[in-house]
CSV table of C-alpha atoms in Angstrom, one decimal:
chain,number,residue,atom,x,y,z
A,68,MET,CA,-6.9,-31.1,-46.5
A,69,LEU,CA,-5.0,-28.7,-45.3
A,70,PRO,CA,-1.4,-27.9,-47.2
A,71,SER,CA,1.5,-29.6,-45.7
A,72,LEU,CA,4.7,-28.1,-44.7
A,73,LYS,CA,6.7,-31.1,-45.2
A,74,ALA,CA,6.1,-29.4,-48.7
A,75,LYS,CA,8.1,-26.2,-47.9
A,76,PRO,CA,12.1,-27.2,-47.5
A,77,LEU,CA,13.0,-26.9,-44.5
A,78,PHE,CA,15.6,-24.8,-44.9
A,79,ILE,CA,13.0,-22.3,-45.2
A,80,LEU,CA,11.3,-22.9,-42.3
A,81,SER,CA,14.5,-22.8,-40.4
A,82,PHE,CA,15.6,-19.1,-41.8
A,83,SER,CA,11.8,-17.4,-41.2
A,84,ILE,CA,11.7,-19.0,-37.6
A,85,LEU,CA,15.3,-17.1,-37.3
A,86,LEU,CA,14.0,-13.8,-38.9
A,87,SER,CA,11.6,-13.7,-36.5
A,88,ALA,CA,13.0,-14.3,-33.0
A,89,CYS,CA,13.5,-11.1,-31.1
A,90,SER,CA,16.4,-12.2,-28.6
A,91,THR,CA,18.3,-16.1,-28.4
A,92,LEU,CA,17.6,-18.3,-25.5
A,93,PRO,CA,18.7,-21.6,-23.8
A,94,ASP,CA,15.5,-23.0,-25.2
A,95,GLN,CA,14.9,-21.4,-28.5
A,96,GLN,CA,16.3,-24.2,-30.6
A,97,ASN,CA,13.7,-26.8,-29.0
A,98,LEU,CA,11.1,-24.7,-29.1
A,99,ASN,CA,11.9,-23.8,-32.7
A,100,GLN,CA,11.6,-27.6,-33.7
A,101,ARG,CA,8.4,-28.1,-31.3
A,102,ALA,CA,6.6,-25.1,-33.5
A,103,GLN,CA,7.8,-27.2,-36.4
A,104,GLN,CA,6.2,-30.1,-35.6
A,105,LEU,CA,3.2,-29.2,-33.9
A,106,ALA,CA,2.2,-26.6,-36.9
A,107,VAL,CA,2.9,-30.0,-39.4
A,108,LYS,CA,0.9,-32.1,-37.3
A,109,SER,CA,-2.1,-29.7,-36.2
A,110,SER,CA,-5.5,-30.5,-37.9
A,111,LYS,CA,-6.3,-26.8,-36.9
A,112,SER,CA,-7.7,-24.5,-39.8
A,113,ASP,CA,-5.5,-21.5,-39.9
A,114,GLN,CA,-7.8,-19.0,-38.3
A,115,SER,CA,-8.1,-21.1,-35.3
A,116,LEU,CA,-5.0,-21.8,-35.2
A,117,LEU,CA,-4.5,-17.9,-34.7
A,118,GLN,CA,-7.1,-17.5,-32.8
A,119,GLN,CA,-5.8,-19.9,-30.2
A,120,ALA,CA,-2.3,-17.6,-30.8
A,121,LYS,CA,-4.1,-14.5,-29.4
A,122,LEU,CA,-5.4,-16.5,-26.5
A,123,HIS,CA,-2.2,-17.3,-25.6
A,124,ILE,CA,-1.4,-13.6,-26.0
A,125,GLN,CA,-4.4,-12.6,-24.3
A,126,LYS,CA,-3.5,-15.1,-21.5
A,127,ALA,CA,0.5,-13.6,-21.2
A,128,HIS,CA,-0.2,-10.2,-20.3
A,129,SER,CA,-2.9,-11.6,-17.5
A,130,GLU,CA,-0.1,-12.9,-15.8
A,131,SER,CA,2.2,-10.5,-16.1
A,132,LEU,CA,4.7,-12.0,-19.0
A,133,ALA,CA,5.8,-8.4,-19.4
A,134,PHE,CA,7.7,-8.5,-16.7
A,135,TYR,CA,8.3,-12.2,-15.3
A,136,ALA,CA,9.4,-13.0,-18.6
A,137,PRO,CA,10.1,-10.0,-20.9
A,138,THR,CA,12.2,-11.8,-23.8
A,139,TYR,CA,9.1,-14.8,-24.5
A,140,LEU,CA,6.7,-12.2,-24.6
A,141,GLU,CA,8.3,-9.9,-26.9
A,142,ASN,CA,8.9,-12.7,-29.3
A,143,ALA,CA,5.7,-14.1,-28.8
A,144,GLU,CA,3.7,-11.0,-29.9
A,145,LYS,CA,5.9,-10.4,-33.3
A,146,ASP,CA,5.5,-14.1,-33.9
A,147,TYR,CA,1.7,-13.3,-33.6
A,148,ALA,CA,2.0,-10.1,-35.5
A,149,ILE,CA,3.7,-11.9,-38.3
A,150,ALA,CA,1.1,-14.8,-38.5
A,151,GLN,CA,-2.1,-12.1,-38.3
A,152,ALA,CA,0.0,-10.1,-41.9
A,153,ASP,CA,0.4,-12.8,-43.1
A,154,TYR,CA,-3.6,-13.8,-43.3
A,155,GLN,CA,-4.6,-10.3,-44.7
A,156,ALA,CA,-2.3,-10.8,-47.3
A,157,LYS,CA,-3.3,-14.5,-47.8
A,158,HIS,CA,0.5,-15.3,-47.4
A,159,ALA,CA,1.0,-19.2,-47.9
A,160,SER,CA,-0.4,-21.4,-44.6
A,161,GLN,CA,3.1,-22.6,-44.4
A,162,ASP,CA,3.7,-19.1,-42.9
A,163,ILE,CA,0.6,-18.5,-40.8
A,164,ARG,CA,0.7,-22.2,-39.2
A,165,LEU,CA,4.7,-21.4,-38.4
A,166,HIS,CA,3.9,-18.0,-36.8
A,167,ALA,CA,1.4,-18.7,-35.3
A,168,GLN,CA,2.4,-21.9,-33.4
A,169,LEU,CA,5.5,-20.0,-32.2
A,170,ALA,CA,3.6,-17.2,-30.6
A,171,ILE,CA,2.2,-20.1,-28.7
A,172,GLU,CA,5.3,-21.6,-27.9
A,173,TRP,CA,7.0,-18.9,-26.9
A,174,VAL,CA,3.9,-17.4,-24.4
A,175,ASN,CA,3.8,-21.3,-22.5
A,176,ALA,CA,8.0,-21.3,-22.3
A,177,GLY,CA,7.3,-17.7,-20.4
A,178,MET,CA,5.0,-19.6,-18.3
A,179,ARG,CA,7.7,-22.4,-17.5
A,180,ASN,CA,10.5,-18.9,-16.7
A,181,LYS,CA,7.5,-17.5,-14.1
A,182,LYS,CA,7.9,-20.0,-12.0
A,183,MET,CA,11.7,-20.2,-11.7
A,184,VAL,CA,11.6,-16.5,-11.2
A,185,ARG,CA,9.3,-16.6,-8.4
A,186,GLU,CA,11.5,-20.0,-7.0
A,187,TYR,CA,14.7,-17.8,-7.9
A,188,LEU,CA,14.2,-14.4,-7.1
A,189,SER,CA,11.4,-14.7,-3.9
A,190,LYS,CA,12.8,-12.2,-1.6
A,191,SER,CA,12.8,-8.5,-4.5
A,192,LEU,CA,9.5,-10.7,-5.7
A,193,ASP,CA,7.9,-10.6,-2.1
A,194,ASN,CA,9.7,-6.7,-1.8
A,195,ARG,CA,8.5,-5.4,-5.4
A,196,GLN,CA,4.6,-6.8,-3.5
A,197,VAL,CA,5.3,-4.1,-0.3
A,198,LEU,CA,6.7,-1.1,-2.3
A,199,LEU,CA,3.2,-1.8,-5.0
A,200,GLU,CA,0.9,-2.0,-1.5
A,201,LEU,CA,2.3,1.1,-0.5
A,202,LYS,CA,2.2,2.5,-3.9
A,203,ALA,CA,5.7,2.9,-4.0
A,204,GLN,CA,5.0,3.6,-7.6
A,205,GLU,CA,2.8,6.7,-7.2
A,206,HIS,CA,5.1,8.8,-4.4
A,207,PHE,CA,8.3,8.2,-6.2
A,208,PRO,CA,8.0,7.2,-10.1
A,209,ASN,CA,11.1,7.5,-10.4
A,210,ALA,CA,12.8,5.5,-7.8
A,211,PHE,CA,10.4,2.9,-8.5
A,212,LYS,CA,11.6,3.4,-12.3
A,213,ALA,CA,14.8,2.4,-11.7
A,214,ILE,CA,14.5,-0.8,-9.7
A,215,GLU,CA,11.6,-2.1,-12.2
A,216,GLN,CA,14.4,-1.7,-15.1
A,217,GLN,CA,16.9,-3.5,-12.7
A,218,HIS,CA,14.7,-6.4,-11.2
A,219,ILE,CA,13.7,-7.4,-14.7
A,220,ALA,CA,17.7,-7.6,-16.2
A,221,LEU,CA,17.8,-10.0,-13.6
A,222,ILE,CA,14.4,-11.5,-14.5
A,223,LYS,CA,16.3,-11.8,-18.4
A,224,LEU,CA,19.5,-13.7,-17.0
A,225,VAL,CA,17.1,-16.2,-15.7
A,226,GLU,CA,15.2,-16.6,-19.4
A,227,GLN,CA,19.8,-17.2,-19.8
A,228,ARG,CA,20.0,-19.7,-17.3
A,229,GLU,CA,21.8,-17.4,-15.1
A,230,GLU,CA,20.1,-18.0,-12.2
A,231,LYS,CA,23.5,-18.2,-9.9
A,232,LYS,CA,24.1,-15.0,-11.0
A,233,ALA,CA,20.7,-13.3,-10.9
A,234,ARG,CA,20.8,-13.8,-7.2
A,235,GLU,CA,24.1,-12.4,-6.2
A,236,GLN,CA,23.0,-9.6,-8.1
A,237,GLU,CA,20.0,-9.2,-5.9
A,238,LYS,CA,21.7,-8.5,-3.1
A,239,PRO,CA,21.7,-4.4,-3.6
A,240,LEU,CA,19.0,-4.5,-5.8
A,241,LEU,CA,17.7,-5.5,-1.9
A,242,GLN,CA,19.0,-2.8,0.0
A,243,GLU,CA,17.6,-0.3,-2.5
A,244,MET,CA,14.3,-1.8,-2.2
A,245,VAL,CA,14.7,-1.2,1.4
A,246,GLU,CA,15.7,2.1,1.4
A,247,LEU,CA,12.7,3.0,-0.8
A,248,GLU,CA,10.4,1.2,1.3
A,249,ILE,CA,10.9,3.0,4.4
A,250,LYS,CA,11.1,6.8,2.1
A,251,THR,CA,7.7,5.5,0.8
A,252,ILE,CA,6.4,4.6,4.5
A,253,GLY,CA,8.0,7.8,5.3
A,254,LYS,CA,6.2,10.1,2.8
A,255,THR,CA,2.6,8.2,3.7
A,256,TYR,CA,2.6,8.6,7.1
A,257,LEU,CA,4.3,10.9,8.1
A,258,SER,CA,3.6,13.0,5.2
A,259,GLN,CA,0.4,15.4,7.4
A,260,ALA,CA,3.0,15.8,10.3
A,261,TYR,CA,6.4,17.4,7.8
A,262,LEU,CA,3.3,19.9,6.4
A,263,MET,CA,2.8,21.0,9.6
A,264,LEU,CA,6.5,21.1,11.0
A,265,LYS,CA,7.0,23.5,7.2
A,266,GLN,CA,4.5,25.4,8.0
A,267,ALA,CA,5.6,26.5,12.0
A,268,GLN,CA,8.8,27.1,10.3
A,269,GLU,CA,7.4,29.7,7.8
A,270,LEU,CA,6.5,31.3,11.4
A,271,ASN,CA,10.1,31.3,12.7
A,272,ALA,CA,8.6,28.7,14.7
A,273,GLU,CA,12.6,27.5,16.0
A,274,LYS,CA,13.5,30.5,17.0
A,275,GLN,CA,10.0,31.9,18.9
A,276,LEU,CA,9.6,28.4,19.8
A,277,PRO,CA,12.8,26.6,20.7
A,278,LYS,CA,12.0,23.6,22.8
A,279,THR,CA,8.5,23.0,21.8
A,280,TYR,CA,10.0,22.6,17.9
A,281,ALA,CA,12.9,20.3,19.2
A,282,GLU,CA,10.0,18.4,20.6
A,283,ALA,CA,8.3,18.2,17.8
A,284,LEU,CA,11.8,17.6,15.8
A,285,ASN,CA,12.9,15.3,17.6
A,286,GLN,CA,10.2,12.8,17.9
A,287,ILE,CA,9.6,13.1,14.1
A,288,LYS,CA,13.1,12.0,14.1
A,289,ASP,CA,12.8,9.1,16.3
A,290,THR,CA,9.5,7.5,14.5
A,291,GLU,CA,11.6,8.4,11.7
A,292,GLN,CA,14.1,5.8,13.3
A,293,PHE,CA,11.8,3.5,13.9
A,294,ILE,CA,10.4,3.3,10.5
A,295,ARG,CA,14.4,2.8,9.6
A,296,GLN,CA,14.7,-0.5,12.2
A,297,ASN,CA,11.1,-1.6,12.5
A,298,PRO,CA,9.8,-0.5,8.5
A,299,ARG,CA,7.2,-3.9,8.8
A,300,ASP,CA,6.2,-2.4,12.4
A,301,LYS,CA,2.6,-1.2,11.2
A,302,ILE,CA,0.6,-0.8,13.7
A,303,THR,CA,3.6,1.1,15.5
A,304,ILE,CA,4.2,3.0,13.6
A,305,ASP,CA,1.1,4.4,12.9
A,306,ASP,CA,0.9,5.5,16.6
A,307,LEU,CA,3.4,7.1,16.3
A,308,ALA,CA,2.9,9.2,13.6
A,309,LYS,CA,0.0,10.1,15.5
A,310,ASP,CA,2.0,11.4,18.0
A,311,CYS,CA,4.3,13.0,15.4
A,312,LEU,CA,0.7,14.9,14.0
A,313,PHE,CA,0.1,16.1,16.9
A,314,ALA,CA,3.1,17.6,17.8
A,315,SER,CA,3.9,19.4,14.6
A,316,GLU,CA,0.0,20.5,14.9
A,317,ARG,CA,0.5,21.4,18.2
A,318,LEU,CA,3.3,23.6,17.3
A,319,TYR,CA,2.0,25.4,14.0
A,320,SER,CA,-0.9,26.1,16.4
A,321,LEU,CA,1.9,28.1,19.4
A,322,SER,CA,3.7,29.9,16.2
A,323,ARG,CA,1.3,31.3,15.0
A,324,LEU,CA,0.0,33.0,18.7
A,325,ALA,CA,3.1,34.1,19.4
A,326,GLN,CA,3.5,35.0,16.2
A,327,GLN,CA,0.7,37.4,16.8
A,328,MET,CA,1.6,38.4,20.3
A,329,GLN,CA,4.9,39.5,18.8
A,330,LEU,CA,3.4,41.2,15.8
A,331,ALA,CA,0.2,43.0,17.7
A,332,GLU,CA,-0.1,46.9,17.5
A,333,PRO,CA,-0.5,48.4,21.5
A,334,GLN,CA,-3.7,49.5,20.3
A,335,SER,CA,-4.9,45.9,19.8
A,336,LEU,CA,-3.3,44.3,22.6
A,337,GLU,CA,-6.7,44.7,24.5
A,338,SER,CA,-8.7,42.8,22.5
A,339,LEU,CA,-6.0,39.6,22.1
A,340,VAL,CA,-6.2,39.5,26.0
A,341,LEU,CA,-10.2,39.8,25.7
A,342,LYS,CA,-9.8,36.9,22.9
A,343,HIS,CA,-8.1,34.5,26.0
A,344,GLU,CA,-10.5,35.5,28.3
A,345,ASN,CA,-13.6,34.2,26.7
A,346,GLN,CA,-11.8,31.2,25.2
A,347,LEU,CA,-11.9,30.2,29.1
A,348,GLN,CA,-15.0,31.5,29.6
A,349,ARG,CA,-16.8,29.4,27.4
A,350,ILE,CA,-15.0,26.5,29.1
A,351,ALA,CA,-16.5,27.4,32.6
A,352,GLU,CA,-19.8,28.2,31.2
A,353,ALA,CA,-20.1,24.9,29.4
A,354,ILE,CA,-20.1,23.6,32.9
A,355,ASN,CA,-21.7,25.7,34.8
A,356,HIS,CA,-18.9,27.2,37.1
A,357,LYS,CA,-19.4,30.4,38.2
A,358,ASP,CA,-18.0,33.9,36.8
A,359,ILE,CA,-14.2,34.2,37.8
A,360,ARG,CA,-13.1,36.3,35.5
A,361,ASN,CA,-11.6,38.5,38.7
A,362,LEU,CA,-8.9,35.8,39.0
A,363,SER,CA,-6.4,35.5,36.2
A,364,PHE,CA,-4.7,33.0,33.7
A,365,GLU,CA,-2.7,30.6,35.7
A,366,ASP,CA,-5.9,29.9,38.0
A,367,GLN,CA,-9.5,30.2,36.4
A,368,SER,CA,-7.3,27.1,34.1
A,369,VAL,CA,-6.8,24.8,37.4
A,370,LEU,CA,-10.1,25.7,39.6
A,371,LEU,CA,-12.1,24.6,36.0
A,372,SER,CA,-9.6,21.7,35.7
A,373,GLN,CA,-10.7,20.3,39.0
A,374,PHE,CA,-14.3,21.0,39.3
A,375,GLY,CA,-14.3,19.4,35.5
A,376,LYS,CA,-12.5,16.5,37.7
A,377,LYS,CA,-15.4,16.6,40.0
A,378,LEU,CA,-17.9,16.4,37.4
A,379,LEU,CA,-16.8,13.1,35.7
A,380,GLN,CA,-16.5,11.3,39.9
A,381,SER,CA,-19.8,12.0,40.0
A,382,LYS,CA,-21.2,11.3,37.0
A,383,ARG,CA,-18.9,7.7,37.3
A,384,HIS,CA,-20.7,7.3,40.6
A,385,GLN,CA,-24.3,7.6,39.1
A,386,PRO,CA,-26.6,4.5,38.1
A,387,SER,CA,-27.7,4.3,35.0
A,388,VAL,CA,-31.4,3.9,34.1
A,389,LYS,CA,-30.4,0.6,32.9
A,390,GLN,CA,-28.9,-0.5,36.3
A,391,ASP,CA,-32.1,1.3,38.0
A,392,GLN,CA,-34.5,-1.1,36.0
A,393,ALA,CA,-31.8,-3.8,35.9
A,394,GLU,CA,-32.3,-3.6,40.2
A,395,LEU,CA,-36.1,-2.9,40.1
A,396,GLU,CA,-36.4,-6.2,38.1
A,397,LYS,CA,-34.5,-8.2,40.2
A,398,TRP,CA,-36.7,-7.4,43.3
A,399,LYS,CA,-39.6,-7.7,41.7
A,400,ARG,CA,-38.9,-11.2,41.0
A,401,LYS,CA,-37.1,-11.6,44.8
A,402,VAL,CA,-40.8,-10.3,45.7
A,403,VAL,CA,-42.8,-12.7,43.8
A,404,LEU,CA,-40.4,-16.1,44.7
A,405,LEU,CA,-41.0,-14.7,48.6
A,406,GLN,CA,-44.7,-15.0,48.0
A,407,ALA,CA,-44.8,-17.9,46.6
A,408,GLU,CA,-43.3,-19.3,49.3
A,409,ILE,CA,-45.7,-18.0,51.9
A,410,ARG,CA,-48.6,-19.5,50.5
A,411,ARG,CA,-46.3,-22.6,50.5
A,412,LEU,CA,-46.1,-22.3,54.0
A,413,GLN,CA,-49.4,-21.2,54.9
A,414,LYS,CA,-50.8,-24.9,52.9
A,415,LEU,CA,-48.2,-26.7,55.1
A,416,GLN,CA,-50.6,-25.6,58.6
A,417,PRO,CA,-53.3,-27.3,60.1
């Protein structure tokens, strides 16, 4: 038969419980009383009760109680550690069972607190999920950590049953979350565009190509503004980000060309001009156009463009092999039907 907890004076049990608690919670007294009662009534062995407490601690971590009920989890882990130490030191069974049961009760209460947090702080929890999906914790670890700490502070208000106060203080947190979301979206979708713009700036693009530079910069700014106003419109943001990347890559390519032309020595001008002539010639050869290098670059580009359009139009009007085969099969079926009709009519003749 298991030793009875009744043999231990009640004031000693209460004192032990008070020592085990890390923080005072509104439901703490009820939890203490329930733990005492269940520890007395339980028919489980000390080892079984410890194992049950261990499983509850594991469940607490899988349910993210470190976030949803931090004080409850802290108390649960402390009581479980005390129960383990008492068991290993072969202390009185009363102490082992009491602290093991307390650990279980703390976790159960923490699960109830999690439900309350989801109810009262649903907006900030939704925003937190968005930040996690965007991997804000990787892009802006310090900002995310600061928001997480503020969030936990609100959750601790819920632990203290100050739900109204928690909701009031949630409003500024929501604003910070939105700002971090916008920053993260910008970095996620526009990082490559920012990089190409920076490289173009290093090539003095703003001075060498002021109009092209302004176009690329304005496109990025307009996209940033759209993100601020519509942070959840991922499809449009993705399309705009691709346009920004195209504009910044174009700016970078033209900046390199401008720099090459600016820094070219007189003796290397010929090779630079011939290089661009060869670029047009490659296009002409690819579409089987005659040699037109005797014309200006402008005229060559116009003629090659017109010739390319004609090729495309003629290709569109050419029936495919599949179409030809389908048409042939259709006429074959018509011929067979016609032959059958002729034979039928011949049979009807006297």
